[in-house]
N, CA and C atoms as an extended XYZ file, in Angstrom:
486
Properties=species:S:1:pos:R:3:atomname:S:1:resname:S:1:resid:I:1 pbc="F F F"
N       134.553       88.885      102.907 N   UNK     1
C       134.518       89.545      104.203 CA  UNK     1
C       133.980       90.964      104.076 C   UNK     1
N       134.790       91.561      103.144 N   UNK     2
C       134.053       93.381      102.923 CA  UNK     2
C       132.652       92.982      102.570 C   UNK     2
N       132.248       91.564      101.930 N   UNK     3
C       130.720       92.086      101.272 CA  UNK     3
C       129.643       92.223      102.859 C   UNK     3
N       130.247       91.770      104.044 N   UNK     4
C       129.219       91.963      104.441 CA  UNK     4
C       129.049       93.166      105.650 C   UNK     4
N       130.892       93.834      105.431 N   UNK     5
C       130.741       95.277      105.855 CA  UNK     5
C       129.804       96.774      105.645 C   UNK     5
N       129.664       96.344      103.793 N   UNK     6
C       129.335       96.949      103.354 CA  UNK     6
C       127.327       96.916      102.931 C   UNK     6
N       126.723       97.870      103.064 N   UNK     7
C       125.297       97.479      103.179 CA  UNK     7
C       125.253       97.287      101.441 C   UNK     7
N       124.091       96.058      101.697 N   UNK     8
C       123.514       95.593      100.252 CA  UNK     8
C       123.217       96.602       99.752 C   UNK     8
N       123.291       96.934       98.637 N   UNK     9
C       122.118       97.980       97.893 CA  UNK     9
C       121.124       97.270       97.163 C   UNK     9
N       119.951       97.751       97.169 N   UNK    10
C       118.773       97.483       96.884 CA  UNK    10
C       118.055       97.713       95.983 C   UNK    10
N       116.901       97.926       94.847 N   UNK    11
C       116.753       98.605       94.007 CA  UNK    11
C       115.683       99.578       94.702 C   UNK    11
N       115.093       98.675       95.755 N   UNK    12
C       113.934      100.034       96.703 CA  UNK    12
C       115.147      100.846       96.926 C   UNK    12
N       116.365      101.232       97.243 N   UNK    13
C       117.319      101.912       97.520 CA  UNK    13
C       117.468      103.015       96.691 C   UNK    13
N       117.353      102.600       95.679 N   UNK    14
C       117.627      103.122       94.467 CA  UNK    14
C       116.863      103.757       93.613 C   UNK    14
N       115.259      103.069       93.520 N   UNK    15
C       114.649      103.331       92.285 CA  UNK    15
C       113.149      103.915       93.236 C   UNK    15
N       112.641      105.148       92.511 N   UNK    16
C       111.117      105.350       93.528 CA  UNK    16
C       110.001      105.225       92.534 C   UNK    16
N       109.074      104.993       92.660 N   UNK    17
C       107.633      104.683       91.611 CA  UNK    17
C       107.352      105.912       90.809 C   UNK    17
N       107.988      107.297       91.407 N   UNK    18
C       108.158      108.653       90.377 CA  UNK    18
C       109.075      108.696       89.480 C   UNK    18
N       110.114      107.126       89.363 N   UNK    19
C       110.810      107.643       88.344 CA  UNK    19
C       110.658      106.207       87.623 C   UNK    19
N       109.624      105.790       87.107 N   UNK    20
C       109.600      104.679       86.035 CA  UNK    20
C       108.832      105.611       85.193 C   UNK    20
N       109.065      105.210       84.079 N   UNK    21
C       107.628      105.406       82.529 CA  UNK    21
C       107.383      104.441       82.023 C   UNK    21
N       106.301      104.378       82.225 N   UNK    22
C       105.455      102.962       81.894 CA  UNK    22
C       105.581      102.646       80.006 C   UNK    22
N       105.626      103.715       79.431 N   UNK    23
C       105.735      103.854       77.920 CA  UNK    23
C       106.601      104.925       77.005 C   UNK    23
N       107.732      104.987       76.906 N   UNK    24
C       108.370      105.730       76.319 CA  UNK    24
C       108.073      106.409       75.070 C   UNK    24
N       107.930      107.392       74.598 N   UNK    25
C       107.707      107.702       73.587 CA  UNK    25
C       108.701      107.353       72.321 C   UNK    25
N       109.985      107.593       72.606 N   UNK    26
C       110.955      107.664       71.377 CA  UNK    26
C       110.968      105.974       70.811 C   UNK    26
N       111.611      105.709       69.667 N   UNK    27
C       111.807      104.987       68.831 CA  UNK    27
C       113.477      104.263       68.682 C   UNK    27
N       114.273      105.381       69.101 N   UNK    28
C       115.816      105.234       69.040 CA  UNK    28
C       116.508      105.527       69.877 C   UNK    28
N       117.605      105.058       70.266 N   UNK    29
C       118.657      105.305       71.834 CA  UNK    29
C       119.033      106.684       71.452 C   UNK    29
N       119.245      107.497       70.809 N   UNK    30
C       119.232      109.030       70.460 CA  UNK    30
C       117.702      109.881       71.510 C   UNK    30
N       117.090      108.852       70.514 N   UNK    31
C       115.501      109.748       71.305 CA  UNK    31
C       115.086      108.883       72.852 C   UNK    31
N       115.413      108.253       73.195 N   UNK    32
C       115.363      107.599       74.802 CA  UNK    32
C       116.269      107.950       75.451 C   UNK    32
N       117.396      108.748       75.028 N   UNK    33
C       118.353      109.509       76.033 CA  UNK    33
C       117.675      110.732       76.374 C   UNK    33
N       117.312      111.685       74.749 N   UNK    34
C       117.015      112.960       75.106 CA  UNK    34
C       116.045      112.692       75.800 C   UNK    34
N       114.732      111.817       75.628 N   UNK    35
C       113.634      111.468       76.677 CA  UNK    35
C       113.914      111.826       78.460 C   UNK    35
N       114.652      110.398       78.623 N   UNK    36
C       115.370      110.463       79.899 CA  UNK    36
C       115.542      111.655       80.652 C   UNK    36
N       116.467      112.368       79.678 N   UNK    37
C       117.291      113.893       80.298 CA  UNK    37
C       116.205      114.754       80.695 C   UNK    37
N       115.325      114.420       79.608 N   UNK    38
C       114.113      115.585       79.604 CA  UNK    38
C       113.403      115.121       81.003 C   UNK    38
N       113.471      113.736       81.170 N   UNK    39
C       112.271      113.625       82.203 CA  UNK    39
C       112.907      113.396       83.184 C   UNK    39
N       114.047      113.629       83.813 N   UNK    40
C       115.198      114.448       85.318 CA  UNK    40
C       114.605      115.643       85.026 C   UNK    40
N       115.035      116.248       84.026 N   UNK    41
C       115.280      117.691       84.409 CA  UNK    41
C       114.037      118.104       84.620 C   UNK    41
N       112.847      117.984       84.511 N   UNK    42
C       111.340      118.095       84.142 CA  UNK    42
C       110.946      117.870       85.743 C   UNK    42
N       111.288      116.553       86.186 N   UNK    43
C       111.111      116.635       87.657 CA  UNK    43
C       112.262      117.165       88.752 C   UNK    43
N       113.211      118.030       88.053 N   UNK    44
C       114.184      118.302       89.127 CA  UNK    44
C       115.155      118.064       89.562 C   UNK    44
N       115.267      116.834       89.129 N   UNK    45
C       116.589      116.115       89.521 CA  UNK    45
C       117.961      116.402       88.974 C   UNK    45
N       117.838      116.787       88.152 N   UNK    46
C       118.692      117.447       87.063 CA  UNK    46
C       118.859      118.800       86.851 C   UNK    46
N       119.433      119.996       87.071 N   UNK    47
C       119.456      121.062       86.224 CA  UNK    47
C       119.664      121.299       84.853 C   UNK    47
N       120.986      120.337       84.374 N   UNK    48
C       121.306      120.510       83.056 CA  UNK    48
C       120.986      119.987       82.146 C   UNK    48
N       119.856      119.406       81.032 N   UNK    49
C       119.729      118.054       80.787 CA  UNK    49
C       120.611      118.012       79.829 C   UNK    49
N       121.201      119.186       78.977 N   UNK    50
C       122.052      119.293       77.752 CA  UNK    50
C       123.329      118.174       78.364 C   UNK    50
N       124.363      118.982       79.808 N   UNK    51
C       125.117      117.949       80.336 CA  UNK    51
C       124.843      116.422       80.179 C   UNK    51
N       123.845      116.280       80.590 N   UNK    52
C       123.390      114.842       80.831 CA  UNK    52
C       123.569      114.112       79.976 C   UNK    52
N       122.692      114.430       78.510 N   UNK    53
C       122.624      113.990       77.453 CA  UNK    53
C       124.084      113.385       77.009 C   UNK    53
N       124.776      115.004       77.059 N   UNK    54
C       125.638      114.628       76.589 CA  UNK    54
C       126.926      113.637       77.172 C   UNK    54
N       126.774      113.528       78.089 N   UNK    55
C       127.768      112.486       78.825 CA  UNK    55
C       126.847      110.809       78.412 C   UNK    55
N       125.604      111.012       78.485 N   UNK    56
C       124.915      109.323       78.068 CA  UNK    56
C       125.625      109.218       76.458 C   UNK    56
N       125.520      110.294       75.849 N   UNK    57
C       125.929      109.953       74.523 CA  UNK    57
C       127.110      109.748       74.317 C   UNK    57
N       128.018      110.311       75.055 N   UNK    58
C       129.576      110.009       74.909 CA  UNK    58
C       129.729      108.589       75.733 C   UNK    58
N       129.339      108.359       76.629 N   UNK    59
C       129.143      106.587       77.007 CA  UNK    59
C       128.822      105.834       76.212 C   UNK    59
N       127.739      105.829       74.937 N   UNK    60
C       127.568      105.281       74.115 CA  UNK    60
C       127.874      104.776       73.286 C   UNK    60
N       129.367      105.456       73.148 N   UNK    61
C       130.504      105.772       72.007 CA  UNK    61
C       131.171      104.780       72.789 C   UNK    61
N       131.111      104.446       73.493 N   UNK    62
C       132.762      103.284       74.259 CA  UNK    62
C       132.009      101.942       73.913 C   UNK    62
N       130.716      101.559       73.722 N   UNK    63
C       129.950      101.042       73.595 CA  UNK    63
C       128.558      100.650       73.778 C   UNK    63
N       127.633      100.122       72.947 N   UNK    64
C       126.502      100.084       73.244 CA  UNK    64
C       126.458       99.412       74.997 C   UNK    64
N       125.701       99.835       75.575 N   UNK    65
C       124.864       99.675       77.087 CA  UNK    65
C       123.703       98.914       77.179 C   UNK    65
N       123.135       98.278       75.372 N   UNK    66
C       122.485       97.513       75.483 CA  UNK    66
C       122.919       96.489       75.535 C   UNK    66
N       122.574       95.592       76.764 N   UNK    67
C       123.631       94.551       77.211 CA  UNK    67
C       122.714       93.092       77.134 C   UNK    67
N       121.753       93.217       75.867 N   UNK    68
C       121.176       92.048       75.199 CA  UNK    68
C       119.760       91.711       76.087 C   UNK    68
N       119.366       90.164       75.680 N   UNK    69
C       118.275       90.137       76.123 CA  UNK    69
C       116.500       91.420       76.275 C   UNK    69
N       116.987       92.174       75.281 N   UNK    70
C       116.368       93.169       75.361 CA  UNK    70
C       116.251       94.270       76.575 C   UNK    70
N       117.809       94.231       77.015 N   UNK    71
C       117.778       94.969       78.181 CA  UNK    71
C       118.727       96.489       78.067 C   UNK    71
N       118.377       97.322       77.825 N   UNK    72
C       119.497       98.728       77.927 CA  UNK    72
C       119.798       99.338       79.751 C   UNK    72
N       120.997       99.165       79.709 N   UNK    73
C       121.319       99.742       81.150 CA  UNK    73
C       122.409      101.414       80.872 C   UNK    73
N       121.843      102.360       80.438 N   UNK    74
C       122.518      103.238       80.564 CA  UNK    74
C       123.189      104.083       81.530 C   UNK    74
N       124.301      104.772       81.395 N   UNK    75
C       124.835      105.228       82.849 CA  UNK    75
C       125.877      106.491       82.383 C   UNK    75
N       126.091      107.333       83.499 N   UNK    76
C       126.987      108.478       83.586 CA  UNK    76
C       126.827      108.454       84.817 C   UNK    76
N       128.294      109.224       84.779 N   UNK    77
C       128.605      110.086       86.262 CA  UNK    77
C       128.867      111.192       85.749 C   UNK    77
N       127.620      111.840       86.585 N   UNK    78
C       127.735      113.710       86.780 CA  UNK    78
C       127.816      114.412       88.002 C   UNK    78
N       128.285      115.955       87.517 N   UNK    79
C       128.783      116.463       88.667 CA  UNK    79
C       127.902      117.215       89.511 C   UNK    79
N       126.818      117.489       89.057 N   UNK    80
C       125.569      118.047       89.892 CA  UNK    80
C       124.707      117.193       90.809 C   UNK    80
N       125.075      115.878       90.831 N   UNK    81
C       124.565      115.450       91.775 CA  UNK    81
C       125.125      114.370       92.668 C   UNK    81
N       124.752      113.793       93.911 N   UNK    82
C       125.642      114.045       95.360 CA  UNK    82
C       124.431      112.521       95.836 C   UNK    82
N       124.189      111.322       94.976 N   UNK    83
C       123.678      110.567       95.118 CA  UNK    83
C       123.121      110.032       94.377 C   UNK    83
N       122.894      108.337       93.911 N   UNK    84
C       122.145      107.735       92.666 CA  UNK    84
C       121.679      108.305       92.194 C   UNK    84
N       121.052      108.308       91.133 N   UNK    85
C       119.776      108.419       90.552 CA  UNK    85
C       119.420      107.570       89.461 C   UNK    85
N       118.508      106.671       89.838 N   UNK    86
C       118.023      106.273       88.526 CA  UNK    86
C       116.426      106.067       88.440 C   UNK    86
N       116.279      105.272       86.546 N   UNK    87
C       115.000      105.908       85.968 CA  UNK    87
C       115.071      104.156       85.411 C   UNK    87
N       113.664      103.752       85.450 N   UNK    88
C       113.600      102.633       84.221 CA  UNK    88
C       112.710      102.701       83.342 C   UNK    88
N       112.425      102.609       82.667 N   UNK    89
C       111.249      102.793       81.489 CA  UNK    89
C       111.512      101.723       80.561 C   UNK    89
N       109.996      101.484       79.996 N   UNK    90
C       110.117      100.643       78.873 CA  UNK    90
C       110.166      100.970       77.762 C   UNK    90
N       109.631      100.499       76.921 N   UNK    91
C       108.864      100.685       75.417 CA  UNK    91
C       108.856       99.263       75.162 C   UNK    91
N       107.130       99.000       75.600 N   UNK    92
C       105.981       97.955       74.761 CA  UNK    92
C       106.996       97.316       73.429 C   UNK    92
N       106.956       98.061       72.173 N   UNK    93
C       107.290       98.017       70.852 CA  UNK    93
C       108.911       97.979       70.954 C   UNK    93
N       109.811       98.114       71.627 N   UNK    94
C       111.031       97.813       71.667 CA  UNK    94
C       111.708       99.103       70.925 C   UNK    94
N       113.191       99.672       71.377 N   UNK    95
C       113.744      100.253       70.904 CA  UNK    95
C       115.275       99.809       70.084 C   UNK    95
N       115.549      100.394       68.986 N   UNK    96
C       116.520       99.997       67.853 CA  UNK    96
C       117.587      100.498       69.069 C   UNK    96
N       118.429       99.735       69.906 N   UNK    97
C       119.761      100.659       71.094 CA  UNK    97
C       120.904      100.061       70.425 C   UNK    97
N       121.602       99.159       69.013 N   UNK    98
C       122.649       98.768       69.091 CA  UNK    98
C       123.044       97.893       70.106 C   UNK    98
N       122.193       97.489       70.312 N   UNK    99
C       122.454       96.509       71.388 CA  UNK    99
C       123.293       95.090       70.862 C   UNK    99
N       124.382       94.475       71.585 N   UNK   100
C       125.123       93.155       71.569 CA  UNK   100
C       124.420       91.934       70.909 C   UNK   100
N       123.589       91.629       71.357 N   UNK   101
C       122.597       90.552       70.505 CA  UNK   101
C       121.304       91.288       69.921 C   UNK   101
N       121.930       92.299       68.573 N   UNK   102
C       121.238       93.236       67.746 CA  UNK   102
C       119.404       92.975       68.024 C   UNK   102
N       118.950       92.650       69.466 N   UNK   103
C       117.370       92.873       69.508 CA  UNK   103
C       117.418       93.956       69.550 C   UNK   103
N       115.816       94.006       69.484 N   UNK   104
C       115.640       95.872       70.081 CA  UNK   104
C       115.109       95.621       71.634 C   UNK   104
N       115.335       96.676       72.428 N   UNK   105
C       115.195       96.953       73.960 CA  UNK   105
C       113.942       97.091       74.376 C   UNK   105
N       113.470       96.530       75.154 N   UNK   106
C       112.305       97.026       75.819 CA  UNK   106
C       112.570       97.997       77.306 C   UNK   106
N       113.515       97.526       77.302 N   UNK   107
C       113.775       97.774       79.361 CA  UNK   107
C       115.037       98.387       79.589 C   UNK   107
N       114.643      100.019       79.878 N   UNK   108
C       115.930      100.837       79.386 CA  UNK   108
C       116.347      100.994       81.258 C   UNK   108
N       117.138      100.805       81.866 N   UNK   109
C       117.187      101.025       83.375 CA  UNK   109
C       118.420      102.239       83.583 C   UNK   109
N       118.190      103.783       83.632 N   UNK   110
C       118.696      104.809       83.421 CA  UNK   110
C       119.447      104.646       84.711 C   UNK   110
N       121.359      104.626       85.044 N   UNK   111
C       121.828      104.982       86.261 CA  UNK   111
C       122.691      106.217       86.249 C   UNK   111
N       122.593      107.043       86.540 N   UNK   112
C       123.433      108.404       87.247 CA  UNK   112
C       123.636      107.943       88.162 C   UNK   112
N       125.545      108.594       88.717 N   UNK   113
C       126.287      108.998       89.744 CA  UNK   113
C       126.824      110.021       89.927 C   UNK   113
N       127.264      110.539       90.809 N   UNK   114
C       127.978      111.332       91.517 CA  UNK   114
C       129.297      111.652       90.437 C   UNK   114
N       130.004      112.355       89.931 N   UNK   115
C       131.172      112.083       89.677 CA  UNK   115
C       132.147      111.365       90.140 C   UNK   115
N       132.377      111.628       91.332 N   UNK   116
C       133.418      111.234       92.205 CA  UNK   116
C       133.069      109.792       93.250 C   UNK   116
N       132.312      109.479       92.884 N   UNK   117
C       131.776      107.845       93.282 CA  UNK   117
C       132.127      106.781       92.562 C   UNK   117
N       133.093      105.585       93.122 N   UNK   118
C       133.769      104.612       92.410 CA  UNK   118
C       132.919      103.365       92.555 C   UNK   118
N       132.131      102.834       93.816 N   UNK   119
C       131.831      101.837       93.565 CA  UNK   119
C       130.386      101.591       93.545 C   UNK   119
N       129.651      102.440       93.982 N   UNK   120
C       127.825      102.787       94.139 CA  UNK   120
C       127.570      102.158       92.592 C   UNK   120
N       127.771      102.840       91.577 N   UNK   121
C       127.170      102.824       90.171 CA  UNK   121
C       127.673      100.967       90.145 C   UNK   121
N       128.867      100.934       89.794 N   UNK   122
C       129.279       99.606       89.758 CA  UNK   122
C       128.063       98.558       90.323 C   UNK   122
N       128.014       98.537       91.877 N   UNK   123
C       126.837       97.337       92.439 CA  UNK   123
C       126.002       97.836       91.794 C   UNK   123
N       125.081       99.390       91.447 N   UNK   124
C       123.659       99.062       90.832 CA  UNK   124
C       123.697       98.504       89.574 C   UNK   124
N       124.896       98.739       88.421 N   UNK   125
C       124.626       97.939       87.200 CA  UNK   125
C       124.769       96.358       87.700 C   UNK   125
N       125.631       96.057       88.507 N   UNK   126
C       125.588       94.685       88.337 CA  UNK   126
C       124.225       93.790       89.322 C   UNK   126
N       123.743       94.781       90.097 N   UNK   127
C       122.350       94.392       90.513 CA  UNK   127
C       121.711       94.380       89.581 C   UNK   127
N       121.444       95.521       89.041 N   UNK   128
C       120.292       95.925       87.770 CA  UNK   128
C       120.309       94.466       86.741 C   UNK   128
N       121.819       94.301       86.452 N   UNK   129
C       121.927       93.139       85.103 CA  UNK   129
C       121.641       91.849       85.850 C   UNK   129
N       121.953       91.578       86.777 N   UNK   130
C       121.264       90.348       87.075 CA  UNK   130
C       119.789       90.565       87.533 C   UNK   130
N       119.250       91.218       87.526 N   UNK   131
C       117.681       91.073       88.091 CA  UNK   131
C       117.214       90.769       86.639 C   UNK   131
N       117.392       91.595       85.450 N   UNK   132
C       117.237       91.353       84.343 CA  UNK   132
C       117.545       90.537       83.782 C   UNK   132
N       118.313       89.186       84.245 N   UNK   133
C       118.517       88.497       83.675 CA  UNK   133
C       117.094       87.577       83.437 C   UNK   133
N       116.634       87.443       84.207 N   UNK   134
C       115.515       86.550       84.791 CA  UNK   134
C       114.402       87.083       83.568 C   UNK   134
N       114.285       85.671       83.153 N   UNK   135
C       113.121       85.967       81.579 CA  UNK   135
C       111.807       85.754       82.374 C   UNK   135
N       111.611       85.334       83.454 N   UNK   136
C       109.785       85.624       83.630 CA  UNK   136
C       110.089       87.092       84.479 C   UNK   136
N       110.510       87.357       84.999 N   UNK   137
C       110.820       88.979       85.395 CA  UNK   137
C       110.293       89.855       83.833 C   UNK   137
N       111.307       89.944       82.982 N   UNK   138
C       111.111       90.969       82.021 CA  UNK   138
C       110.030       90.307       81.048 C   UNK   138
N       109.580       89.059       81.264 N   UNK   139
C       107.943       89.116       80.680 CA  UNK   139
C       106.951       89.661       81.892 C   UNK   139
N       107.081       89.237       82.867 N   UNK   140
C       105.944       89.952       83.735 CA  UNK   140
C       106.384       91.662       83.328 C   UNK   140
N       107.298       92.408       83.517 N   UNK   141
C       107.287       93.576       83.711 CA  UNK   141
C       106.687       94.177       82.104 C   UNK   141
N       107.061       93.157       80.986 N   UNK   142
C       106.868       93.866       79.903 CA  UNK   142
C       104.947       93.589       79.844 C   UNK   142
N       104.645       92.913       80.107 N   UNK   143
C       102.982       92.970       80.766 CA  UNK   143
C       102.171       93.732       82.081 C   UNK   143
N       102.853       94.065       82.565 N   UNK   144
C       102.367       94.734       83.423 CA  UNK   144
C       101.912       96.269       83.074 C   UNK   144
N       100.116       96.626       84.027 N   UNK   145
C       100.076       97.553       83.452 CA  UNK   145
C        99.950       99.147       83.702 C   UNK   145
N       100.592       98.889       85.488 N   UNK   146
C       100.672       99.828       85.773 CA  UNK   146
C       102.084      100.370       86.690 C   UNK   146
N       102.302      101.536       87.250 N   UNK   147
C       103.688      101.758       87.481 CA  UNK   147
C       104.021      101.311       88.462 C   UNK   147
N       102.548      100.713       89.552 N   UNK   148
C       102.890      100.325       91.084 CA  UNK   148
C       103.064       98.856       90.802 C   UNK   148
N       102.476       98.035       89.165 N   UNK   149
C       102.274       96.646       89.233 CA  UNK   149
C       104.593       96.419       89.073 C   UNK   149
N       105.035       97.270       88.270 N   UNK   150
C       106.330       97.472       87.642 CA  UNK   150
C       106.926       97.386       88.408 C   UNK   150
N       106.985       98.199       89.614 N   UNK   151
C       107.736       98.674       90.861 CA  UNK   151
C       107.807       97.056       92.047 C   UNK   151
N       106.288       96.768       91.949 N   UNK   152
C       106.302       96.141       92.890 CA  UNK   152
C       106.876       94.467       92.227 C   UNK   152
N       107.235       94.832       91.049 N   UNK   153
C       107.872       93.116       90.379 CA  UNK   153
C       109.308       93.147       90.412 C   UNK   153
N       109.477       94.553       90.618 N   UNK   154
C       111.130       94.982       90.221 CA  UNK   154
C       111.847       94.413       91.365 C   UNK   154
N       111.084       95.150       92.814 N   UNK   155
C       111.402       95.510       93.963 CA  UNK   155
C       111.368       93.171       94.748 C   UNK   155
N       110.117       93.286       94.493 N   UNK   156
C       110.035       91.666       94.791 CA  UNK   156
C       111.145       90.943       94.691 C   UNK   156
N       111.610       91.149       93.177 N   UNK   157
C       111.937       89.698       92.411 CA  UNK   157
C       113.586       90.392       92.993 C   UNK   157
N       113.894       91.394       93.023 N   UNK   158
C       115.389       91.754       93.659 CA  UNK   158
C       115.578       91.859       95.140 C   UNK   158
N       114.395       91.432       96.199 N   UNK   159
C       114.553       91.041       97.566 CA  UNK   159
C       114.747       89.596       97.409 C   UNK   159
N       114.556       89.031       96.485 N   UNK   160
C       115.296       87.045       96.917 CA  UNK   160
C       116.705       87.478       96.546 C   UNK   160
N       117.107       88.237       95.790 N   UNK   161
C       118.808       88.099       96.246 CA  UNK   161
C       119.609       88.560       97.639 C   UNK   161
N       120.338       87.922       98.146 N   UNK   162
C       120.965       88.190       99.394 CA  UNK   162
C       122.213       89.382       98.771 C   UNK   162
């Protein structure tokens, strides 16, 4: 009954074509965090990226966020900001994240919250992990070669869910 009080969230909701990277530079969930932080704070979204970092890294510690299938869903709640935010990026060549079924990651899907927000973050990871579940999804996206082809496979393939 609440699910249909409450509005769906979406990943167009969520995610804008300024915040994917088509190619990550780093090699390790150390260097794809500081990445990340760097590339909020770089466009704004962020003031602190040191904060940032450091709350992804202390999440890390409760356990890896790579939640297999070559998928990393990282997340914090911080206090500087007053609405979602998230980032997805790949890396082509896969990253070493400690991930559950020890692959390496291609498809890192960055979520920030609010501090004080209990259930927002919750629906986007569990949106996020099921869109990812879908293996011609994360082969099309890991082929695709540009940020509008990414966006527009992300956004597609997560409008057939009701």
């Amino acid at each position: 009954y609440l699910r249909y009080i409450t509005k769906i969230m979406n990943i167009a909701d969520i995610l804008t074509k300024e915040n994917i990277i088509t190619e990550l530079n780093s090699y390790d969930k150390k260097g794809v965090l500081d990445e990340l932080s760097s590339f909020l704070k770089d466009k704004g979204e962020i003031s602190n990226k040191e904060n940032l970092l450091v709350a992804l890294i202390e999440r890390e510690k409760l356990g890896s966020t790579g939640i297999g299938e070559n998928v990393a869903i990282p997340h914090a709640k911080i206090s500087e900001i007053d609405k979602i935010i998230t980032v997805f990026a790949r890396s082509q060549n896969g990253v070493e994240f400690e991930s559950l079924d020890q692959k390496p990651v291609n498809f890192i899907y960055l979520i920030l919250a609010p501090e004080n927000s209990t259930g927002q973050h919750l629906k986007a990871l569990a949106r996020i992990s099921r869109l990812f579940k879908n293996s011609s999804l994360r082969k099309s996206v890991l082929h695709a070669h540009k940020t509008d082809q990414i966006y527009s496979i992300l956004v597609d393939e997560d409008s057939k869910f009701i």
